[in-house]
Structures are given as structure tokens and as C-alpha cells.
Amino acid sequence: MVDTGGFYLDPPEDIFLQAKEQAFFAIDEGDIIIHLLDGKDGLTPADMELARQLRASGKKVVWAVNKIDASTREDRLYDFYKIGDDDIRPLSAATAYGYEEFMEKVCSMLPDYYEEKIDYPRIAVVGRPNVGKSTLVNALAGKQRTVVSPVPGTTRDSIDSVCAYHSRKYLLIDTAGLRKKGKIGYSIERFSMVRAVRSIERCDVALIVLDAREGITDQDQKIAGIVKAYGKGAVFLLNKWDLI
């Protein structure tokens, strides 16, 4: 399952443009695309344009209208048939209305995979917020795999990418920045920290990214301590070296 950022016709900021690019990476990599529509807002020009591009991709698409939480509200579906498909699924992510029928549709479209264990060497990229972890992952993967922004905390979850070096493949794990405990005020921050620590736990080697302008901080040392506590190999990278 790959969740993507919102699709804008004309992204108002660079970070939304990057989210749009990420959505198209997900479309390229996906077997099935779920085009989720808003049952309260109705069909928008952005929905129509995205539907057109999904058709052009040649991928299997399921159109689902969210926020339809009862059969009495299924009349909201009529507007969405303008997309040009006669199979529009009602759905409520909040109450699970329509979920069983929706999942049966999705599962019926899945390809028949055979089980094959692919165990690439796992490399976690860890560090404080805004030290350049996602930029490094994009450089190693050779594509804009993760959203890069000067706003700290852009990466909330751990993101896996496969990169190749001299014909050998490696799994790169981009993680959320690990903050000081006193600065973790919201539940999403706590979630990000837990996921980052779990990424360290499942990696073989951790790339600990430091900000060369600031030197080694107490937080950098604590992150290195976590890596050491899990017994993982570590490489320290002084990023932003060009700035000093």
C-alpha cells in the first residue's frame, strides 16, 4: 500500500509539486490504483484531470467515493459518473461502510504473485530533522523518491527505496528526524520517532547524517547511542559540507 500526497492541478507551493511527483511514482510502481474521491465536495476539475492521467497510464483503476457513510447518501455518487466509468464504489473510511465490497473488488484485480523472499542488505538513513536525509536517499536512489523541504519534519514515516550499486541492490530506509523528547508534543511526532527507531532495529547499517555547519550535537550522540544499543554498523556522514 502506497499512500500519496494530495493531487493539485496547479500546486501552490513547491512541496505540493513534489507530492504530485510522488503520486506519479506511486502510479508507475502500483499494480492497482485507487482513485479516492470526496463525496462531500463532489467532482472537481483536479479529479477529472487525475482520472484522465490514470487512464493514460494503462493501470487498473478503482474509483471510490469516500465520506458515503450510509445507503441514504449514495445519491452523491451520481455526480461522479462524469468520470466515465460505471463502477463507482461508495465508501466511508471513518465508519467502514462499503469496505467489504470495496476490498472484494480490489482483491479480484490483484495479480497472482508467487511468494519469493527478497532480502536486500538494509541501510537506514537516520539523523536529526532537516539534516538532509531525504536528499541523500534521492541522490542514492537516482530519483525523487522522497519529498524534500526546508521545513523540518516533512518525512513522518519510514520510506523504503531500492537502489543499485555495481549491479547489487540495497534497501534504503529514509526515516523521520529524531527530535529531543521535550520537543515531541504531538502524537504524530511520537509515531515518527517510534517508526524511526524500528527502522534502526531492522537495518544492517545505519547512515547517521550530521549537519556539518552545526557540528556534533547532543541529539546526534543520542541517535548514535540508539544505533549502538541495537548493535548495528554505523557510518557518520557530515552533510552540507559545501556550506562550510
PDB file of C-alpha atoms in Angstrom, residues 22-239:
ATOM      1  CA  GLN A  22       5.470  11.306  -5.727  1.00  0.00           C
ATOM      2  CA  ALA A  23       1.921  10.373  -6.688  1.00  0.00           C
ATOM      3  CA  PHE A  24       3.070   9.643 -10.245  1.00  0.00           C
ATOM      4  CA  PHE A  25       5.955   7.497  -8.955  1.00  0.00           C
ATOM      5  CA  ALA A  26       3.363   5.509  -6.998  1.00  0.00           C
ATOM      6  CA  ILE A  27       1.215   5.147 -10.126  1.00  0.00           C
ATOM      7  CA  ASP A  28       4.219   3.823 -12.073  1.00  0.00           C
ATOM      8  CA  GLU A  29       5.041   1.282  -9.363  1.00  0.00           C
ATOM      9  CA  GLY A  30       1.495   0.191  -8.495  1.00  0.00           C
ATOM     10  CA  ASP A  31      -0.453  -2.810  -9.800  1.00  0.00           C
ATOM     11  CA  ILE A  32      -3.802  -1.229  -8.885  1.00  0.00           C
ATOM     12  CA  ILE A  33      -4.597   2.447  -8.416  1.00  0.00           C
ATOM     13  CA  ILE A  34      -7.366   3.532  -6.035  1.00  0.00           C
ATOM     14  CA  HIS A  35      -8.618   6.964  -7.064  1.00  0.00           C
ATOM     15  CA  LEU A  36     -10.215   8.252  -3.868  1.00  0.00           C
ATOM     16  CA  LEU A  37     -12.834  10.969  -4.362  1.00  0.00           C
ATOM     17  CA  ASP A  38     -14.565  13.266  -1.877  1.00  0.00           C
ATOM     18  CA  GLY A  39     -18.305  12.579  -1.548  1.00  0.00           C
ATOM     19  CA  LYS A  40     -18.920  15.861   0.256  1.00  0.00           C
ATOM     20  CA  ASP A  41     -17.064  18.185  -2.116  1.00  0.00           C
ATOM     21  CA  GLY A  42     -18.271  16.489  -5.298  1.00  0.00           C
ATOM     22  CA  LEU A  43     -16.341  16.050  -8.536  1.00  0.00           C
ATOM     23  CA  THR A  44     -13.629  18.672  -9.140  1.00  0.00           C
ATOM     24  CA  PRO A  45     -11.514  19.628 -12.183  1.00  0.00           C
ATOM     25  CA  ALA A  46      -8.499  18.110 -10.404  1.00  0.00           C
ATOM     26  CA  ASP A  47     -10.407  14.811 -10.075  1.00  0.00           C
ATOM     27  CA  MET A  48     -11.211  14.833 -13.796  1.00  0.00           C
ATOM     28  CA  GLU A  49      -7.616  15.563 -14.793  1.00  0.00           C
ATOM     29  CA  LEU A  50      -6.242  12.862 -12.495  1.00  0.00           C
ATOM     30  CA  ALA A  51      -8.767  10.366 -13.883  1.00  0.00           C
ATOM     31  CA  ARG A  52      -7.639  11.233 -17.411  1.00  0.00           C
ATOM     32  CA  GLN A  53      -3.989  10.652 -16.490  1.00  0.00           C
ATOM     33  CA  LEU A  54      -4.823   7.385 -14.737  1.00  0.00           C
ATOM     34  CA  ARG A  55      -6.499   6.115 -17.898  1.00  0.00           C
ATOM     35  CA  ALA A  56      -3.471   7.168 -19.929  1.00  0.00           C
ATOM     36  CA  SER A  57      -1.221   5.159 -17.568  1.00  0.00           C
ATOM     37  CA  GLY A  58      -2.926   1.916 -18.620  1.00  0.00           C
ATOM     38  CA  LYS A  59      -3.088   0.744 -14.993  1.00  0.00           C
ATOM     39  CA  LYS A  60      -6.061  -0.940 -13.331  1.00  0.00           C
ATOM     40  CA  VAL A  61      -8.087   1.724 -11.502  1.00  0.00           C
ATOM     41  CA  VAL A  62     -10.757   1.510  -8.814  1.00  0.00           C
ATOM     42  CA  TRP A  63     -12.828   4.665  -8.365  1.00  0.00           C
ATOM     43  CA  ALA A  64     -14.078   5.058  -4.782  1.00  0.00           C
ATOM     44  CA  VAL A  65     -16.127   7.926  -3.354  1.00  0.00           C
ATOM     45  CA  ASN A  66     -15.269   8.457   0.311  1.00  0.00           C
ATOM     46  CA  LYS A  67     -17.487  10.026   3.032  1.00  0.00           C
ATOM     47  CA  ILE A  68     -20.527   7.977   1.957  1.00  0.00           C
ATOM     48  CA  ASP A  69     -21.380   6.585   5.380  1.00  0.00           C
ATOM     49  CA  ALA A  70     -24.884   5.225   4.724  1.00  0.00           C
ATOM     50  CA  SER A  71     -27.021   3.889   1.868  1.00  0.00           C
ATOM     51  CA  THR A  72     -29.194   7.010   2.096  1.00  0.00           C
ATOM     52  CA  ARG A  73     -26.224   9.075   0.929  1.00  0.00           C
ATOM     53  CA  GLU A  74     -25.356   7.017  -2.118  1.00  0.00           C
ATOM     54  CA  ASP A  75     -27.208   9.562  -4.275  1.00  0.00           C
ATOM     55  CA  ARG A  76     -23.989  11.595  -4.020  1.00  0.00           C
ATOM     56  CA  LEU A  77     -22.441   9.069  -6.415  1.00  0.00           C
ATOM     57  CA  TYR A  78     -24.390  10.318  -9.444  1.00  0.00           C
ATOM     58  CA  ASP A  79     -22.143  13.339  -9.960  1.00  0.00           C
ATOM     59  CA  PHE A  80     -19.075  11.111 -10.156  1.00  0.00           C
ATOM     60  CA  TYR A  81     -20.251   9.077 -13.159  1.00  0.00           C
ATOM     61  CA  LYS A  82     -18.995  12.006 -15.261  1.00  0.00           C
ATOM     62  CA  ILE A  83     -15.570  10.369 -14.835  1.00  0.00           C
ATOM     63  CA  GLY A  84     -16.728   7.898 -17.472  1.00  0.00           C
ATOM     64  CA  ASP A  85     -16.849   4.637 -15.545  1.00  0.00           C
ATOM     65  CA  ASP A  86     -19.986   2.795 -14.498  1.00  0.00           C
ATOM     66  CA  ASP A  87     -18.368   1.126 -11.464  1.00  0.00           C
ATOM     67  CA  ILE A  88     -18.057   3.842  -8.805  1.00  0.00           C
ATOM     68  CA  ARG A  89     -17.701   2.433  -5.292  1.00  0.00           C
ATOM     69  CA  PRO A  90     -19.306   4.116  -2.224  1.00  0.00           C
ATOM     70  CA  LEU A  91     -17.039   4.079   0.811  1.00  0.00           C
ATOM     71  CA  SER A  92     -16.580   5.535   4.279  1.00  0.00           C
ATOM     72  CA  ALA A  93     -13.044   5.330   5.620  1.00  0.00           C
ATOM     73  CA  ALA A  94     -14.350   6.550   9.002  1.00  0.00           C
ATOM     74  CA  THR A  95     -17.173   4.013   9.509  1.00  0.00           C
ATOM     75  CA  ALA A  96     -16.097   1.204   7.100  1.00  0.00           C
ATOM     76  CA  TYR A  97     -19.366   1.478   5.168  1.00  0.00           C
ATOM     77  CA  GLY A  98     -18.901  -0.284   1.829  1.00  0.00           C
ATOM     78  CA  TYR A  99     -15.500  -1.638   2.901  1.00  0.00           C
ATOM     79  CA  GLU A 100     -16.145  -5.359   2.299  1.00  0.00           C
ATOM     80  CA  GLU A 101     -17.480  -4.855  -1.237  1.00  0.00           C
ATOM     81  CA  PHE A 102     -14.676  -2.394  -1.978  1.00  0.00           C
ATOM     82  CA  MET A 103     -11.955  -4.820  -0.844  1.00  0.00           C
ATOM     83  CA  GLU A 104     -13.521  -7.693  -2.795  1.00  0.00           C
ATOM     84  CA  LYS A 105     -13.299  -5.541  -5.917  1.00  0.00           C
ATOM     85  CA  VAL A 106      -9.668  -4.582  -5.252  1.00  0.00           C
ATOM     86  CA  CYS A 107      -8.586  -8.151  -4.413  1.00  0.00           C
ATOM     87  CA  SER A 108     -10.259  -9.546  -7.523  1.00  0.00           C
ATOM     88  CA  MET A 109      -7.983  -7.296  -9.612  1.00  0.00           C
ATOM     89  CA  LEU A 110      -4.714  -8.249  -7.928  1.00  0.00           C
ATOM     90  CA  PRO A 111      -2.171 -10.234  -9.957  1.00  0.00           C
ATOM     91  CA  ASP A 112      -1.288 -13.759  -8.848  1.00  0.00           C
ATOM     92  CA  TYR A 113       2.029 -13.405  -7.086  1.00  0.00           C
ATOM     93  CA  TYR A 114       4.154 -16.296  -6.003  1.00  0.00           C
ATOM     94  CA  GLU A 115       5.957 -15.949  -2.700  1.00  0.00           C
ATOM     95  CA  GLU A 116       9.600 -15.045  -3.124  1.00  0.00           C
ATOM     96  CA  LYS A 117      11.724 -13.796  -0.269  1.00  0.00           C
ATOM     97  CA  ILE A 118      13.938 -10.943  -1.402  1.00  0.00           C
ATOM     98  CA  ASP A 119      16.293  -9.945   1.368  1.00  0.00           C
ATOM     99  CA  TYR A 120      18.420  -6.991   0.294  1.00  0.00           C
ATOM    100  CA  PRO A 121      21.015  -5.514   2.649  1.00  0.00           C
ATOM    101  CA  ARG A 122      19.126  -2.840   4.615  1.00  0.00           C
ATOM    102  CA  ILE A 123      20.576   0.641   5.122  1.00  0.00           C
ATOM    103  CA  ALA A 124      18.732   3.105   7.400  1.00  0.00           C
ATOM    104  CA  VAL A 125      19.350   6.836   6.972  1.00  0.00           C
ATOM    105  CA  VAL A 126      18.917   8.484  10.382  1.00  0.00           C
ATOM    106  CA  GLY A 127      19.578  11.846  11.973  1.00  0.00           C
ATOM    107  CA  ARG A 128      18.008  14.994  13.392  1.00  0.00           C
ATOM    108  CA  PRO A 129      15.259  16.822  11.452  1.00  0.00           C
ATOM    109  CA  ASN A 130      16.366  18.761   8.358  1.00  0.00           C
ATOM    110  CA  VAL A 131      19.932  17.462   8.142  1.00  0.00           C
ATOM    111  CA  GLY A 132      19.377  16.223   4.567  1.00  0.00           C
ATOM    112  CA  LYS A 133      18.341  12.580   4.960  1.00  0.00           C
ATOM    113  CA  SER A 134      15.712  12.594   2.202  1.00  0.00           C
ATOM    114  CA  THR A 135      18.012  14.494  -0.176  1.00  0.00           C
ATOM    115  CA  LEU A 136      20.663  11.824   0.387  1.00  0.00           C
ATOM    116  CA  VAL A 137      18.182   8.995  -0.269  1.00  0.00           C
ATOM    117  CA  ASN A 138      17.063  10.657  -3.508  1.00  0.00           C
ATOM    118  CA  ALA A 139      20.687  11.038  -4.603  1.00  0.00           C
ATOM    119  CA  LEU A 140      21.481   7.379  -3.895  1.00  0.00           C
ATOM    120  CA  ALA A 141      18.249   6.086  -5.432  1.00  0.00           C
ATOM    121  CA  GLY A 142      18.779   8.243  -8.522  1.00  0.00           C
ATOM    122  CA  LYS A 143      15.235   9.653  -8.475  1.00  0.00           C
ATOM    123  CA  GLN A 144      12.991  11.948  -6.459  1.00  0.00           C
ATOM    124  CA  ARG A 145      11.732   9.149  -4.231  1.00  0.00           C
ATOM    125  CA  THR A 146      11.033  11.251  -1.132  1.00  0.00           C
ATOM    126  CA  VAL A 147       9.738  14.779  -0.614  1.00  0.00           C
ATOM    127  CA  VAL A 148      12.473  17.283   0.234  1.00  0.00           C
ATOM    128  CA  SER A 149      11.621  20.536   2.001  1.00  0.00           C
ATOM    129  CA  PRO A 150      13.417  23.076   4.221  1.00  0.00           C
ATOM    130  CA  VAL A 151      10.535  22.637   6.671  1.00  0.00           C
ATOM    131  CA  PRO A 152      11.688  20.230   9.422  1.00  0.00           C
ATOM    132  CA  GLY A 153       9.501  17.168   9.853  1.00  0.00           C
ATOM    133  CA  THR A 154       8.470  16.704   6.206  1.00  0.00           C
ATOM    134  CA  THR A 155       9.196  12.962   6.475  1.00  0.00           C
ATOM    135  CA  ARG A 156       6.787  11.483   9.024  1.00  0.00           C
ATOM    136  CA  ASP A 157       7.097   7.780   8.261  1.00  0.00           C
ATOM    137  CA  SER A 158       9.879   5.427   7.237  1.00  0.00           C
ATOM    138  CA  ILE A 159      10.099   5.104   3.443  1.00  0.00           C
ATOM    139  CA  ASP A 160      11.789   2.162   1.715  1.00  0.00           C
ATOM    140  CA  SER A 161      13.584   2.559  -1.615  1.00  0.00           C
ATOM    141  CA  VAL A 162      15.689   0.115  -3.605  1.00  0.00           C
ATOM    142  CA  CYS A 163      18.925   1.371  -5.146  1.00  0.00           C
ATOM    143  CA  ALA A 164      21.595  -0.431  -7.149  1.00  0.00           C
ATOM    144  CA  TYR A 165      25.370  -0.053  -6.913  1.00  0.00           C
ATOM    145  CA  HIS A 166      27.674  -2.107  -9.180  1.00  0.00           C
ATOM    146  CA  SER A 167      24.746  -4.413 -10.077  1.00  0.00           C
ATOM    147  CA  ARG A 168      23.953  -5.174  -6.444  1.00  0.00           C
ATOM    148  CA  LYS A 169      20.704  -3.953  -4.892  1.00  0.00           C
ATOM    149  CA  TYR A 170      20.259  -2.389  -1.472  1.00  0.00           C
ATOM    150  CA  LEU A 171      17.208  -1.328   0.509  1.00  0.00           C
ATOM    151  CA  LEU A 172      17.404   2.301   1.686  1.00  0.00           C
ATOM    152  CA  ILE A 173      15.184   3.299   4.604  1.00  0.00           C
ATOM    153  CA  ASP A 174      14.559   7.029   4.923  1.00  0.00           C
ATOM    154  CA  THR A 175      13.384   7.895   8.446  1.00  0.00           C
ATOM    155  CA  ALA A 176      11.769  10.806  10.215  1.00  0.00           C
ATOM    156  CA  GLY A 177      14.126  13.115  12.099  1.00  0.00           C
ATOM    157  CA  LEU A 178      14.686  12.106  15.718  1.00  0.00           C
ATOM    158  CA  ARG A 179      13.920  15.060  17.987  1.00  0.00           C
ATOM    159  CA  LYS A 180      14.597  15.725  21.637  1.00  0.00           C
ATOM    160  CA  LYS A 181      11.991  14.253  23.966  1.00  0.00           C
ATOM    161  CA  GLY A 182      10.886  17.687  25.145  1.00  0.00           C
ATOM    162  CA  LYS A 183      10.053  18.695  21.574  1.00  0.00           C
ATOM    163  CA  ILE A 184       7.802  15.713  20.883  1.00  0.00           C
ATOM    164  CA  GLY A 185       4.462  17.287  21.652  1.00  0.00           C
ATOM    165  CA  TYR A 186       2.064  15.731  19.141  1.00  0.00           C
ATOM    166  CA  SER A 187       1.058  12.114  18.686  1.00  0.00           C
ATOM    167  CA  ILE A 188       2.282  12.201  15.053  1.00  0.00           C
ATOM    168  CA  GLU A 189       5.743  13.196  16.326  1.00  0.00           C
ATOM    169  CA  ARG A 190       5.743  10.243  18.701  1.00  0.00           C
ATOM    170  CA  PHE A 191       4.653   7.937  15.886  1.00  0.00           C
ATOM    171  CA  SER A 192       7.506   9.233  13.705  1.00  0.00           C
ATOM    172  CA  MET A 193      10.057   8.621  16.442  1.00  0.00           C
ATOM    173  CA  VAL A 194       8.837   5.062  17.090  1.00  0.00           C
ATOM    174  CA  ARG A 195       8.965   4.251  13.363  1.00  0.00           C
ATOM    175  CA  ALA A 196      12.476   5.702  13.062  1.00  0.00           C
ATOM    176  CA  VAL A 197      13.715   3.580  15.968  1.00  0.00           C
ATOM    177  CA  ARG A 198      12.094   0.484  14.423  1.00  0.00           C
ATOM    178  CA  SER A 199      13.929   1.265  11.184  1.00  0.00           C
ATOM    179  CA  ILE A 200      17.208   1.219  13.078  1.00  0.00           C
ATOM    180  CA  GLU A 201      16.183  -2.087  14.649  1.00  0.00           C
ATOM    181  CA  ARG A 202      15.600  -3.775  11.266  1.00  0.00           C
ATOM    182  CA  CYS A 203      18.593  -2.317   9.377  1.00  0.00           C
ATOM    183  CA  ASP A 204      22.039  -3.823   8.882  1.00  0.00           C
ATOM    184  CA  VAL A 205      23.894  -0.500   8.695  1.00  0.00           C
ATOM    185  CA  ALA A 206      22.808   2.987   9.747  1.00  0.00           C
ATOM    186  CA  LEU A 207      23.974   6.109   7.946  1.00  0.00           C
ATOM    187  CA  ILE A 208      23.985   8.767  10.668  1.00  0.00           C
ATOM    188  CA  VAL A 209      23.637  12.106   8.879  1.00  0.00           C
ATOM    189  CA  LEU A 210      25.074  15.158  10.656  1.00  0.00           C
ATOM    190  CA  ASP A 211      24.836  18.858   9.771  1.00  0.00           C
ATOM    191  CA  ALA A 212      28.433  19.932   9.110  1.00  0.00           C
ATOM    192  CA  ARG A 213      27.575  23.558   9.937  1.00  0.00           C
ATOM    193  CA  GLU A 214      26.452  22.716  13.461  1.00  0.00           C
ATOM    194  CA  GLY A 215      28.932  20.005  14.357  1.00  0.00           C
ATOM    195  CA  ILE A 216      28.031  17.083  16.582  1.00  0.00           C
ATOM    196  CA  THR A 217      25.140  17.892  18.936  1.00  0.00           C
ATOM    197  CA  ASP A 218      23.827  16.090  21.993  1.00  0.00           C
ATOM    198  CA  GLN A 219      20.963  14.777  19.892  1.00  0.00           C
ATOM    199  CA  ASP A 220      23.400  13.346  17.316  1.00  0.00           C
ATOM    200  CA  GLN A 221      25.162  11.494  20.119  1.00  0.00           C
ATOM    201  CA  LYS A 222      21.849  10.110  21.408  1.00  0.00           C
ATOM    202  CA  ILE A 223      20.947   8.873  17.924  1.00  0.00           C
ATOM    203  CA  ALA A 224      24.357   7.201  17.644  1.00  0.00           C
ATOM    204  CA  GLY A 225      23.667   5.647  21.047  1.00  0.00           C
ATOM    205  CA  ILE A 226      20.430   4.113  19.774  1.00  0.00           C
ATOM    206  CA  VAL A 227      22.273   2.644  16.783  1.00  0.00           C
ATOM    207  CA  LYS A 228      24.946   1.245  19.092  1.00  0.00           C
ATOM    208  CA  ALA A 229      22.347  -0.162  21.510  1.00  0.00           C
ATOM    209  CA  TYR A 230      20.864  -2.229  18.688  1.00  0.00           C
ATOM    210  CA  GLY A 231      24.315  -3.434  17.675  1.00  0.00           C
ATOM    211  CA  LYS A 232      24.179  -2.017  14.141  1.00  0.00           C
ATOM    212  CA  GLY A 233      27.049  -0.912  11.946  1.00  0.00           C
ATOM    213  CA  ALA A 234      27.285   2.868  11.554  1.00  0.00           C
ATOM    214  CA  VAL A 235      28.709   5.345   9.067  1.00  0.00           C
ATOM    215  CA  PHE A 236      28.812   9.035  10.036  1.00  0.00           C
ATOM    216  CA  LEU A 237      28.147  11.463   7.185  1.00  0.00           C
ATOM    217  CA  LEU A 238      28.912  15.175   7.513  1.00  0.00           C
ATOM    218  CA  ASN A 239      26.300  16.607   5.180  1.00  0.00           C
TER     219      ASN A 239
END
